Amino acid sequence: MNLCADQLLLLIADPEQIAALSPLATNPEMSALAPLAEGIAQTTGGAEDIVSRRPDLVLADVWSNPGTLAMLERLGLRVEQFSPGVSVQDIRAKITRMGAVLGREARAAELLAEFDATLAAIETPAQPPRAAIWGAGGYGYGAATLEGQILALAGFENIVAGPGLDWGGKLDLERLLVLAPDLVIAGAPGASRAEEILAHPALAGFRVERNLHDARWVCAAPAMLEAVAELAAIGREINAEKSEVHQ
């Protein structure tokens, strides 16, 4: 029933175990593993559709529709709810638990080893560059968000910080300009007026990356490390450019 459960299911389950994935499984803008999901059935997310597939196990999120979950449980289906998670510890715990509920503990252990090795191999910048992840309406992502965790793992200092901003909040354009980060990670300006701020001419003097915040940033899952590695490489590049200027 859940996009982030899809990510672990696709990596851990035997293909024959998968009866269906979530409605977003093949959406490349949301799912980092969309290619792996091609050709696999998808549910509508509704109880009727799920029950009709006669599954032994339903994977859901803690925020999944409580009415749907209650109906599934009343009909005798086993439902396992996973929390979204944001940290490396959360990801490792979810991998272990997914392996247990699927009876695929050995595969989960392999995935854990791969995850740990990939994380350890990422070379972070020697000096932390300063960055802001900035979205529609000037919303910034704080340290406690998944985006903030990705910044930290990549060796960056998050300028969206301070009282009340751990989970993110409004970062005015003027404040952003005063803080002068080395990098602004922003989405591409879209159709809503709230997104027009991302194209403001005052940002012309900053390094703005508009294609980083993609499907890899959606779930606390192994694919997230690809975003960490890409961001760390940008951080090393920023440091190299600063070094050249000082020389």
PDB file of C-alpha atoms in Angstrom:
ATOM      1  CA  MET A   1       0.000   0.000   0.000  1.00  0.00           C
ATOM      2  CA  ASN A   2       2.976   2.335   0.451  1.00  0.00           C
ATOM      3  CA  LEU A   3       5.623   3.707  -1.900  1.00  0.00           C
ATOM      4  CA  CYS A   4       8.472   3.409   0.598  1.00  0.00           C
ATOM      5  CA  ALA A   5       7.514  -0.154   1.477  1.00  0.00           C
ATOM      6  CA  ASP A   6       7.770  -0.849  -2.271  1.00  0.00           C
ATOM      7  CA  GLN A   7      11.422   0.185  -2.198  1.00  0.00           C
ATOM      8  CA  LEU A   8      12.388  -2.426   0.401  1.00  0.00           C
ATOM      9  CA  LEU A   9      10.047  -5.085  -0.966  1.00  0.00           C
ATOM     10  CA  LEU A  10      11.642  -4.864  -4.417  1.00  0.00           C
ATOM     11  CA  LEU A  11      15.137  -5.188  -2.951  1.00  0.00           C
ATOM     12  CA  ILE A  12      14.479  -7.979  -0.449  1.00  0.00           C
ATOM     13  CA  ALA A  13      11.570 -10.144  -1.606  1.00  0.00           C
ATOM     14  CA  ASP A  14      11.722 -13.090  -3.944  1.00  0.00           C
ATOM     15  CA  PRO A  15       9.875 -11.782  -7.060  1.00  0.00           C
ATOM     16  CA  GLU A  16       7.286 -14.545  -6.664  1.00  0.00           C
ATOM     17  CA  GLN A  17       6.375 -13.122  -3.259  1.00  0.00           C
ATOM     18  CA  ILE A  18       5.131  -9.825  -4.686  1.00  0.00           C
ATOM     19  CA  ALA A  19       1.391  -9.894  -5.381  1.00  0.00           C
ATOM     20  CA  ALA A  20       1.172  -6.158  -6.089  1.00  0.00           C
ATOM     21  CA  LEU A  21       2.886  -2.856  -5.403  1.00  0.00           C
ATOM     22  CA  SER A  22       1.549   0.574  -4.489  1.00  0.00           C
ATOM     23  CA  PRO A  23      -0.160   2.862  -7.034  1.00  0.00           C
ATOM     24  CA  LEU A  24       3.027   4.992  -7.241  1.00  0.00           C
ATOM     25  CA  ALA A  25       5.476   2.136  -7.790  1.00  0.00           C
ATOM     26  CA  THR A  26       6.180   2.918 -11.464  1.00  0.00           C
ATOM     27  CA  ASN A  27       6.055   6.715 -11.176  1.00  0.00           C
ATOM     28  CA  PRO A  28       9.662   7.833 -11.889  1.00  0.00           C
ATOM     29  CA  GLU A  29       9.097  11.207 -10.214  1.00  0.00           C
ATOM     30  CA  MET A  30       8.276   9.481  -6.921  1.00  0.00           C
ATOM     31  CA  SER A  31       9.831   6.025  -7.026  1.00  0.00           C
ATOM     32  CA  ALA A  32      13.610   5.619  -7.187  1.00  0.00           C
ATOM     33  CA  LEU A  33      13.092   1.993  -8.219  1.00  0.00           C
ATOM     34  CA  ALA A  34      10.426   2.575 -10.850  1.00  0.00           C
ATOM     35  CA  PRO A  35      12.281   0.491 -13.495  1.00  0.00           C
ATOM     36  CA  LEU A  36      12.328  -2.527 -11.153  1.00  0.00           C
ATOM     37  CA  ALA A  37       8.579  -2.197 -10.642  1.00  0.00           C
ATOM     38  CA  GLU A  38       7.706  -2.359 -14.340  1.00  0.00           C
ATOM     39  CA  GLY A  39       5.521  -5.330 -15.191  1.00  0.00           C
ATOM     40  CA  ILE A  40       4.425  -5.944 -11.581  1.00  0.00           C
ATOM     41  CA  ALA A  41       0.761  -5.458 -10.693  1.00  0.00           C
ATOM     42  CA  GLN A  42      -0.227  -2.351  -8.732  1.00  0.00           C
ATOM     43  CA  THR A  43      -3.087  -1.925  -6.287  1.00  0.00           C
ATOM     44  CA  THR A  44      -5.466   0.988  -6.264  1.00  0.00           C
ATOM     45  CA  GLY A  45      -4.767   1.264  -2.538  1.00  0.00           C
ATOM     46  CA  GLY A  46      -8.379   0.439  -1.668  1.00  0.00           C
ATOM     47  CA  ALA A  47      -9.408  -2.419   0.584  1.00  0.00           C
ATOM     48  CA  GLU A  48     -11.598  -4.086  -2.056  1.00  0.00           C
ATOM     49  CA  ASP A  49      -8.775  -4.284  -4.571  1.00  0.00           C
ATOM     50  CA  ILE A  50      -6.292  -5.562  -1.986  1.00  0.00           C
ATOM     51  CA  VAL A  51      -8.640  -8.239  -0.638  1.00  0.00           C
ATOM     52  CA  SER A  52      -9.421  -9.466  -4.152  1.00  0.00           C
ATOM     53  CA  ARG A  53      -5.735 -10.326  -4.604  1.00  0.00           C
ATOM     54  CA  ARG A  54      -5.872 -12.683  -1.579  1.00  0.00           C
ATOM     55  CA  PRO A  55      -2.477 -11.691  -0.145  1.00  0.00           C
ATOM     56  CA  ASP A  56      -0.884 -13.324   2.897  1.00  0.00           C
ATOM     57  CA  LEU A  57       0.644 -10.009   3.944  1.00  0.00           C
ATOM     58  CA  VAL A  58      -0.159  -6.324   3.430  1.00  0.00           C
ATOM     59  CA  LEU A  59       2.616  -3.748   3.848  1.00  0.00           C
ATOM     60  CA  ALA A  60       1.466  -0.293   4.909  1.00  0.00           C
ATOM     61  CA  ASP A  61       2.753   2.941   6.385  1.00  0.00           C
ATOM     62  CA  VAL A  62       1.873   4.217   9.852  1.00  0.00           C
ATOM     63  CA  TRP A  63       0.044   7.041   8.059  1.00  0.00           C
ATOM     64  CA  SER A  64      -1.909   4.739   5.700  1.00  0.00           C
ATOM     65  CA  ASN A  65      -5.700   5.182   5.645  1.00  0.00           C
ATOM     66  CA  PRO A  66      -6.842   3.868   9.055  1.00  0.00           C
ATOM     67  CA  GLY A  67     -10.264   2.918   7.704  1.00  0.00           C
ATOM     68  CA  THR A  68      -8.694   0.747   5.003  1.00  0.00           C
ATOM     69  CA  LEU A  69      -6.313  -0.867   7.495  1.00  0.00           C
ATOM     70  CA  ALA A  70      -9.141  -1.585   9.943  1.00  0.00           C
ATOM     71  CA  MET A  71     -11.208  -3.218   7.204  1.00  0.00           C
ATOM     72  CA  LEU A  72      -8.288  -5.396   6.085  1.00  0.00           C
ATOM     73  CA  GLU A  73      -7.661  -6.546   9.644  1.00  0.00           C
ATOM     74  CA  ARG A  74     -11.366  -7.277  10.228  1.00  0.00           C
ATOM     75  CA  LEU A  75     -11.253  -9.496   7.140  1.00  0.00           C
ATOM     76  CA  GLY A  76      -8.388 -11.436   8.663  1.00  0.00           C
ATOM     77  CA  LEU A  77      -5.462 -10.103   6.630  1.00  0.00           C
ATOM     78  CA  ARG A  78      -2.075  -9.651   8.257  1.00  0.00           C
ATOM     79  CA  VAL A  79      -1.042  -5.981   8.068  1.00  0.00           C
ATOM     80  CA  GLU A  80       2.462  -4.767   8.885  1.00  0.00           C
ATOM     81  CA  GLN A  81       2.939  -1.003   9.225  1.00  0.00           C
ATOM     82  CA  PHE A  82       6.331   0.619   8.679  1.00  0.00           C
ATOM     83  CA  SER A  83       7.255   4.119   9.858  1.00  0.00           C
ATOM     84  CA  PRO A  84       8.711   6.512   7.253  1.00  0.00           C
ATOM     85  CA  GLY A  85      11.999   6.996   9.132  1.00  0.00           C
ATOM     86  CA  VAL A  86      14.676   9.561   8.339  1.00  0.00           C
ATOM     87  CA  SER A  87      17.998   8.326   9.702  1.00  0.00           C
ATOM     88  CA  VAL A  88      20.546   5.648   8.817  1.00  0.00           C
ATOM     89  CA  GLN A  89      19.472   3.805  11.949  1.00  0.00           C
ATOM     90  CA  ASP A  90      15.853   3.916  10.764  1.00  0.00           C
ATOM     91  CA  ILE A  91      16.795   2.507   7.366  1.00  0.00           C
ATOM     92  CA  ARG A  92      18.845  -0.320   8.865  1.00  0.00           C
ATOM     93  CA  ALA A  93      15.986  -1.213  11.239  1.00  0.00           C
ATOM     94  CA  LYS A  94      13.453  -1.233   8.393  1.00  0.00           C
ATOM     95  CA  ILE A  95      15.654  -3.490   6.250  1.00  0.00           C
ATOM     96  CA  THR A  96      16.014  -5.960   9.111  1.00  0.00           C
ATOM     97  CA  ARG A  97      12.290  -5.927   9.865  1.00  0.00           C
ATOM     98  CA  MET A  98      11.318  -6.320   6.202  1.00  0.00           C
ATOM     99  CA  GLY A  99      13.583  -9.333   5.941  1.00  0.00           C
ATOM    100  CA  ALA A 100      11.887 -10.830   9.002  1.00  0.00           C
ATOM    101  CA  VAL A 101       8.287 -10.338   7.844  1.00  0.00           C
ATOM    102  CA  LEU A 102       9.128 -11.747   4.399  1.00  0.00           C
ATOM    103  CA  GLY A 103      11.131 -14.677   5.729  1.00  0.00           C
ATOM    104  CA  ARG A 104      14.118 -13.333   3.785  1.00  0.00           C
ATOM    105  CA  GLU A 105      16.535 -12.631   6.620  1.00  0.00           C
ATOM    106  CA  ALA A 106      19.612 -13.676   4.636  1.00  0.00           C
ATOM    107  CA  ARG A 107      18.797 -11.320   1.777  1.00  0.00           C
ATOM    108  CA  ALA A 108      18.137  -8.501   4.265  1.00  0.00           C
ATOM    109  CA  ALA A 109      21.551  -9.114   5.840  1.00  0.00           C
ATOM    110  CA  GLU A 110      23.167  -8.899   2.386  1.00  0.00           C
ATOM    111  CA  LEU A 111      21.356  -5.634   1.693  1.00  0.00           C
ATOM    112  CA  LEU A 112      22.470  -4.247   5.053  1.00  0.00           C
ATOM    113  CA  ALA A 113      26.083  -5.081   4.227  1.00  0.00           C
ATOM    114  CA  GLU A 114      25.743  -3.441   0.798  1.00  0.00           C
ATOM    115  CA  PHE A 115      24.153  -0.368   2.383  1.00  0.00           C
ATOM    116  CA  ASP A 116      26.874  -0.013   5.012  1.00  0.00           C
ATOM    117  CA  ALA A 117      29.663  -0.501   2.454  1.00  0.00           C
ATOM    118  CA  THR A 118      28.164   2.066   0.080  1.00  0.00           C
ATOM    119  CA  LEU A 119      27.779   4.621   2.866  1.00  0.00           C
ATOM    120  CA  ALA A 120      31.329   4.058   4.124  1.00  0.00           C
ATOM    121  CA  ALA A 121      32.740   4.531   0.613  1.00  0.00           C
ATOM    122  CA  ILE A 122      31.225   8.011   0.140  1.00  0.00           C
ATOM    123  CA  GLU A 123      33.947  10.651   0.305  1.00  0.00           C
ATOM    124  CA  THR A 124      32.579  13.739   2.010  1.00  0.00           C
ATOM    125  CA  PRO A 125      34.114  17.219   1.623  1.00  0.00           C
ATOM    126  CA  ALA A 126      36.911  18.025   4.089  1.00  0.00           C
ATOM    127  CA  GLN A 127      35.310  21.361   4.999  1.00  0.00           C
ATOM    128  CA  PRO A 128      31.498  21.380   5.265  1.00  0.00           C
ATOM    129  CA  PRO A 129      29.979  23.654   2.598  1.00  0.00           C
ATOM    130  CA  ARG A 130      26.825  25.484   3.636  1.00  0.00           C
ATOM    131  CA  ALA A 131      23.574  24.635   1.899  1.00  0.00           C
ATOM    132  CA  ALA A 132      19.825  25.154   1.954  1.00  0.00           C
ATOM    133  CA  ILE A 133      17.152  22.880   0.532  1.00  0.00           C
ATOM    134  CA  TRP A 134      14.517  25.347  -0.555  1.00  0.00           C
ATOM    135  CA  GLY A 135      11.061  24.728  -1.973  1.00  0.00           C
ATOM    136  CA  ALA A 136       7.764  26.305  -2.955  1.00  0.00           C
ATOM    137  CA  GLY A 137       6.821  29.362  -0.932  1.00  0.00           C
ATOM    138  CA  GLY A 138      10.345  29.562   0.487  1.00  0.00           C
ATOM    139  CA  TYR A 139       9.995  26.407   2.586  1.00  0.00           C
ATOM    140  CA  GLY A 140      13.305  25.122   3.970  1.00  0.00           C
ATOM    141  CA  TYR A 141      14.094  21.605   5.214  1.00  0.00           C
ATOM    142  CA  GLY A 142      15.612  21.285   8.696  1.00  0.00           C
ATOM    143  CA  ALA A 143      18.025  18.781  10.197  1.00  0.00           C
ATOM    144  CA  ALA A 144      15.364  16.317  11.383  1.00  0.00           C
ATOM    145  CA  THR A 145      13.863  15.833   7.921  1.00  0.00           C
ATOM    146  CA  LEU A 146      15.041  13.184   5.460  1.00  0.00           C
ATOM    147  CA  GLU A 147      16.410  15.991   3.303  1.00  0.00           C
ATOM    148  CA  GLY A 148      18.354  17.320   6.274  1.00  0.00           C
ATOM    149  CA  GLN A 149      19.769  13.865   6.945  1.00  0.00           C
ATOM    150  CA  ILE A 150      20.944  13.597   3.338  1.00  0.00           C
ATOM    151  CA  LEU A 151      22.709  16.955   3.662  1.00  0.00           C
ATOM    152  CA  ALA A 152      24.444  15.859   6.859  1.00  0.00           C
ATOM    153  CA  LEU A 153      25.537  12.491   5.440  1.00  0.00           C
ATOM    154  CA  ALA A 154      26.980  14.301   2.419  1.00  0.00           C
ATOM    155  CA  GLY A 155      29.100  16.492   4.703  1.00  0.00           C
ATOM    156  CA  PHE A 156      27.158  19.758   4.431  1.00  0.00           C
ATOM    157  CA  GLU A 157      26.114  22.317   7.021  1.00  0.00           C
ATOM    158  CA  ASN A 158      22.380  22.987   6.824  1.00  0.00           C
ATOM    159  CA  ILE A 159      21.592  26.695   7.128  1.00  0.00           C
ATOM    160  CA  VAL A 160      17.916  25.916   7.771  1.00  0.00           C
ATOM    161  CA  ALA A 161      18.508  25.721  11.491  1.00  0.00           C
ATOM    162  CA  GLY A 162      17.458  27.325  14.746  1.00  0.00           C
ATOM    163  CA  PRO A 163      14.482  27.243  17.131  1.00  0.00           C
ATOM    164  CA  GLY A 164      11.444  25.609  15.556  1.00  0.00           C
ATOM    165  CA  LEU A 165      13.199  24.675  12.316  1.00  0.00           C
ATOM    166  CA  ASP A 166      14.346  21.111  13.070  1.00  0.00           C
ATOM    167  CA  TRP A 167      11.494  19.773  10.960  1.00  0.00           C
ATOM    168  CA  GLY A 168      11.644  22.645   8.490  1.00  0.00           C
ATOM    169  CA  GLY A 169       9.782  25.881   8.025  1.00  0.00           C
ATOM    170  CA  LYS A 170       9.621  29.164   6.164  1.00  0.00           C
ATOM    171  CA  LEU A 171      12.984  30.604   5.098  1.00  0.00           C
ATOM    172  CA  ASP A 172      12.367  34.028   3.581  1.00  0.00           C
ATOM    173  CA  LEU A 173      14.276  34.946   0.438  1.00  0.00           C
ATOM    174  CA  GLU A 174      15.834  37.884   2.269  1.00  0.00           C
ATOM    175  CA  ARG A 175      17.100  35.589   5.028  1.00  0.00           C
ATOM    176  CA  LEU A 176      18.472  33.167   2.453  1.00  0.00           C
ATOM    177  CA  LEU A 177      20.401  35.980   0.765  1.00  0.00           C
ATOM    178  CA  VAL A 178      21.853  37.168   4.080  1.00  0.00           C
ATOM    179  CA  LEU A 179      22.954  33.644   5.052  1.00  0.00           C
ATOM    180  CA  ALA A 180      24.574  33.268   1.592  1.00  0.00           C
ATOM    181  CA  PRO A 181      24.866  29.466   1.338  1.00  0.00           C
ATOM    182  CA  ASP A 182      27.386  27.838  -0.981  1.00  0.00           C
ATOM    183  CA  LEU A 183      24.588  25.772  -2.517  1.00  0.00           C
ATOM    184  CA  VAL A 184      20.839  26.109  -2.890  1.00  0.00           C
ATOM    185  CA  ILE A 185      18.991  22.906  -3.722  1.00  0.00           C
ATOM    186  CA  ALA A 186      15.684  23.912  -5.239  1.00  0.00           C
ATOM    187  CA  GLY A 187      13.023  22.254  -7.309  1.00  0.00           C
ATOM    188  CA  ALA A 188      12.323  23.407 -10.829  1.00  0.00           C
ATOM    189  CA  PRO A 189       9.828  26.304 -10.948  1.00  0.00           C
ATOM    190  CA  GLY A 190       6.428  24.834 -11.722  1.00  0.00           C
ATOM    191  CA  ALA A 191       2.904  26.007 -12.422  1.00  0.00           C
ATOM    192  CA  SER A 192       1.901  27.329  -8.995  1.00  0.00           C
ATOM    193  CA  ARG A 193       2.563  30.890  -7.865  1.00  0.00           C
ATOM    194  CA  ALA A 194       4.232  29.531  -4.717  1.00  0.00           C
ATOM    195  CA  GLU A 195       6.985  28.084  -6.912  1.00  0.00           C
ATOM    196  CA  GLU A 196       7.764  31.334  -8.710  1.00  0.00           C
ATOM    197  CA  ILE A 197      10.111  32.316  -5.884  1.00  0.00           C
ATOM    198  CA  LEU A 198      12.486  29.550  -7.048  1.00  0.00           C
ATOM    199  CA  ALA A 199      13.121  31.553 -10.231  1.00  0.00           C
ATOM    200  CA  HIS A 200      13.753  34.864  -8.449  1.00  0.00           C
ATOM    201  CA  PRO A 201      16.584  36.844 -10.117  1.00  0.00           C
ATOM    202  CA  ALA A 202      18.248  37.420  -6.730  1.00  0.00           C
ATOM    203  CA  LEU A 203      19.321  33.766  -6.846  1.00  0.00           C
ATOM    204  CA  ALA A 204      21.397  34.406  -9.964  1.00  0.00           C
ATOM    205  CA  GLY A 205      24.506  34.939  -7.870  1.00  0.00           C
ATOM    206  CA  PHE A 206      24.218  31.575  -6.117  1.00  0.00           C
ATOM    207  CA  ARG A 207      24.957  28.036  -7.153  1.00  0.00           C
ATOM    208  CA  VAL A 208      21.461  26.599  -7.534  1.00  0.00           C
ATOM    209  CA  GLU A 209      20.901  22.930  -8.315  1.00  0.00           C
ATOM    210  CA  ARG A 210      17.394  22.192  -9.586  1.00  0.00           C
ATOM    211  CA  ASN A 211      17.645  18.507 -10.530  1.00  0.00           C
ATOM    212  CA  LEU A 212      19.044  16.980  -7.322  1.00  0.00           C
ATOM    213  CA  HIS A 213      15.860  16.821  -5.244  1.00  0.00           C
ATOM    214  CA  ASP A 214      14.350  13.868  -7.079  1.00  0.00           C
ATOM    215  CA  ALA A 215      12.804  10.464  -6.331  1.00  0.00           C
ATOM    216  CA  ARG A 216      15.908   9.357  -4.425  1.00  0.00           C
ATOM    217  CA  TRP A 217      15.027  11.897  -1.715  1.00  0.00           C
ATOM    218  CA  VAL A 218      11.479  10.583  -1.147  1.00  0.00           C
ATOM    219  CA  CYS A 219      12.071   7.506   1.024  1.00  0.00           C
ATOM    220  CA  ALA A 220      14.464   6.547   3.797  1.00  0.00           C
ATOM    221  CA  ALA A 221      15.770   3.603   1.779  1.00  0.00           C
ATOM    222  CA  PRO A 222      19.040   2.449   0.169  1.00  0.00           C
ATOM    223  CA  ALA A 223      18.487   4.501  -3.002  1.00  0.00           C
ATOM    224  CA  MET A 224      18.905   7.591  -0.832  1.00  0.00           C
ATOM    225  CA  LEU A 225      22.664   6.927  -0.767  1.00  0.00           C
ATOM    226  CA  GLU A 226      22.881   7.741  -4.481  1.00  0.00           C
ATOM    227  CA  ALA A 227      21.693  11.245  -3.627  1.00  0.00           C
ATOM    228  CA  VAL A 228      24.194  11.445  -0.753  1.00  0.00           C
ATOM    229  CA  ALA A 229      27.089  10.437  -3.033  1.00  0.00           C
ATOM    230  CA  GLU A 230      26.097  12.940  -5.726  1.00  0.00           C
ATOM    231  CA  LEU A 231      25.768  15.718  -3.176  1.00  0.00           C
ATOM    232  CA  ALA A 232      29.114  14.856  -1.545  1.00  0.00           C
ATOM    233  CA  ALA A 233      30.803  15.131  -4.944  1.00  0.00           C
ATOM    234  CA  ILE A 234      29.301  18.595  -5.393  1.00  0.00           C
ATOM    235  CA  GLY A 235      30.575  19.518  -1.930  1.00  0.00           C
ATOM    236  CA  ARG A 236      34.114  18.491  -2.843  1.00  0.00           C
ATOM    237  CA  GLU A 237      33.802  20.519  -6.031  1.00  0.00           C
ATOM    238  CA  ILE A 238      32.674  23.580  -4.083  1.00  0.00           C
ATOM    239  CA  ASN A 239      35.678  23.245  -1.773  1.00  0.00           C
ATOM    240  CA  ALA A 240      38.034  22.928  -4.736  1.00  0.00           C
ATOM    241  CA  GLU A 241      36.597  26.100  -6.286  1.00  0.00           C
ATOM    242  CA  LYS A 242      37.034  27.975  -3.005  1.00  0.00           C
ATOM    243  CA  SER A 243      40.633  26.786  -2.765  1.00  0.00           C
ATOM    244  CA  GLU A 244      41.392  28.060  -6.271  1.00  0.00           C
ATOM    245  CA  VAL A 245      39.933  31.484  -5.453  1.00  0.00           C
ATOM    246  CA  HIS A 246      42.086  31.782  -2.310  1.00  0.00           C
ATOM    247  CA  GLN A 247      45.200  30.849  -4.252  1.00  0.00           C
TER     248      GLN A 247
END
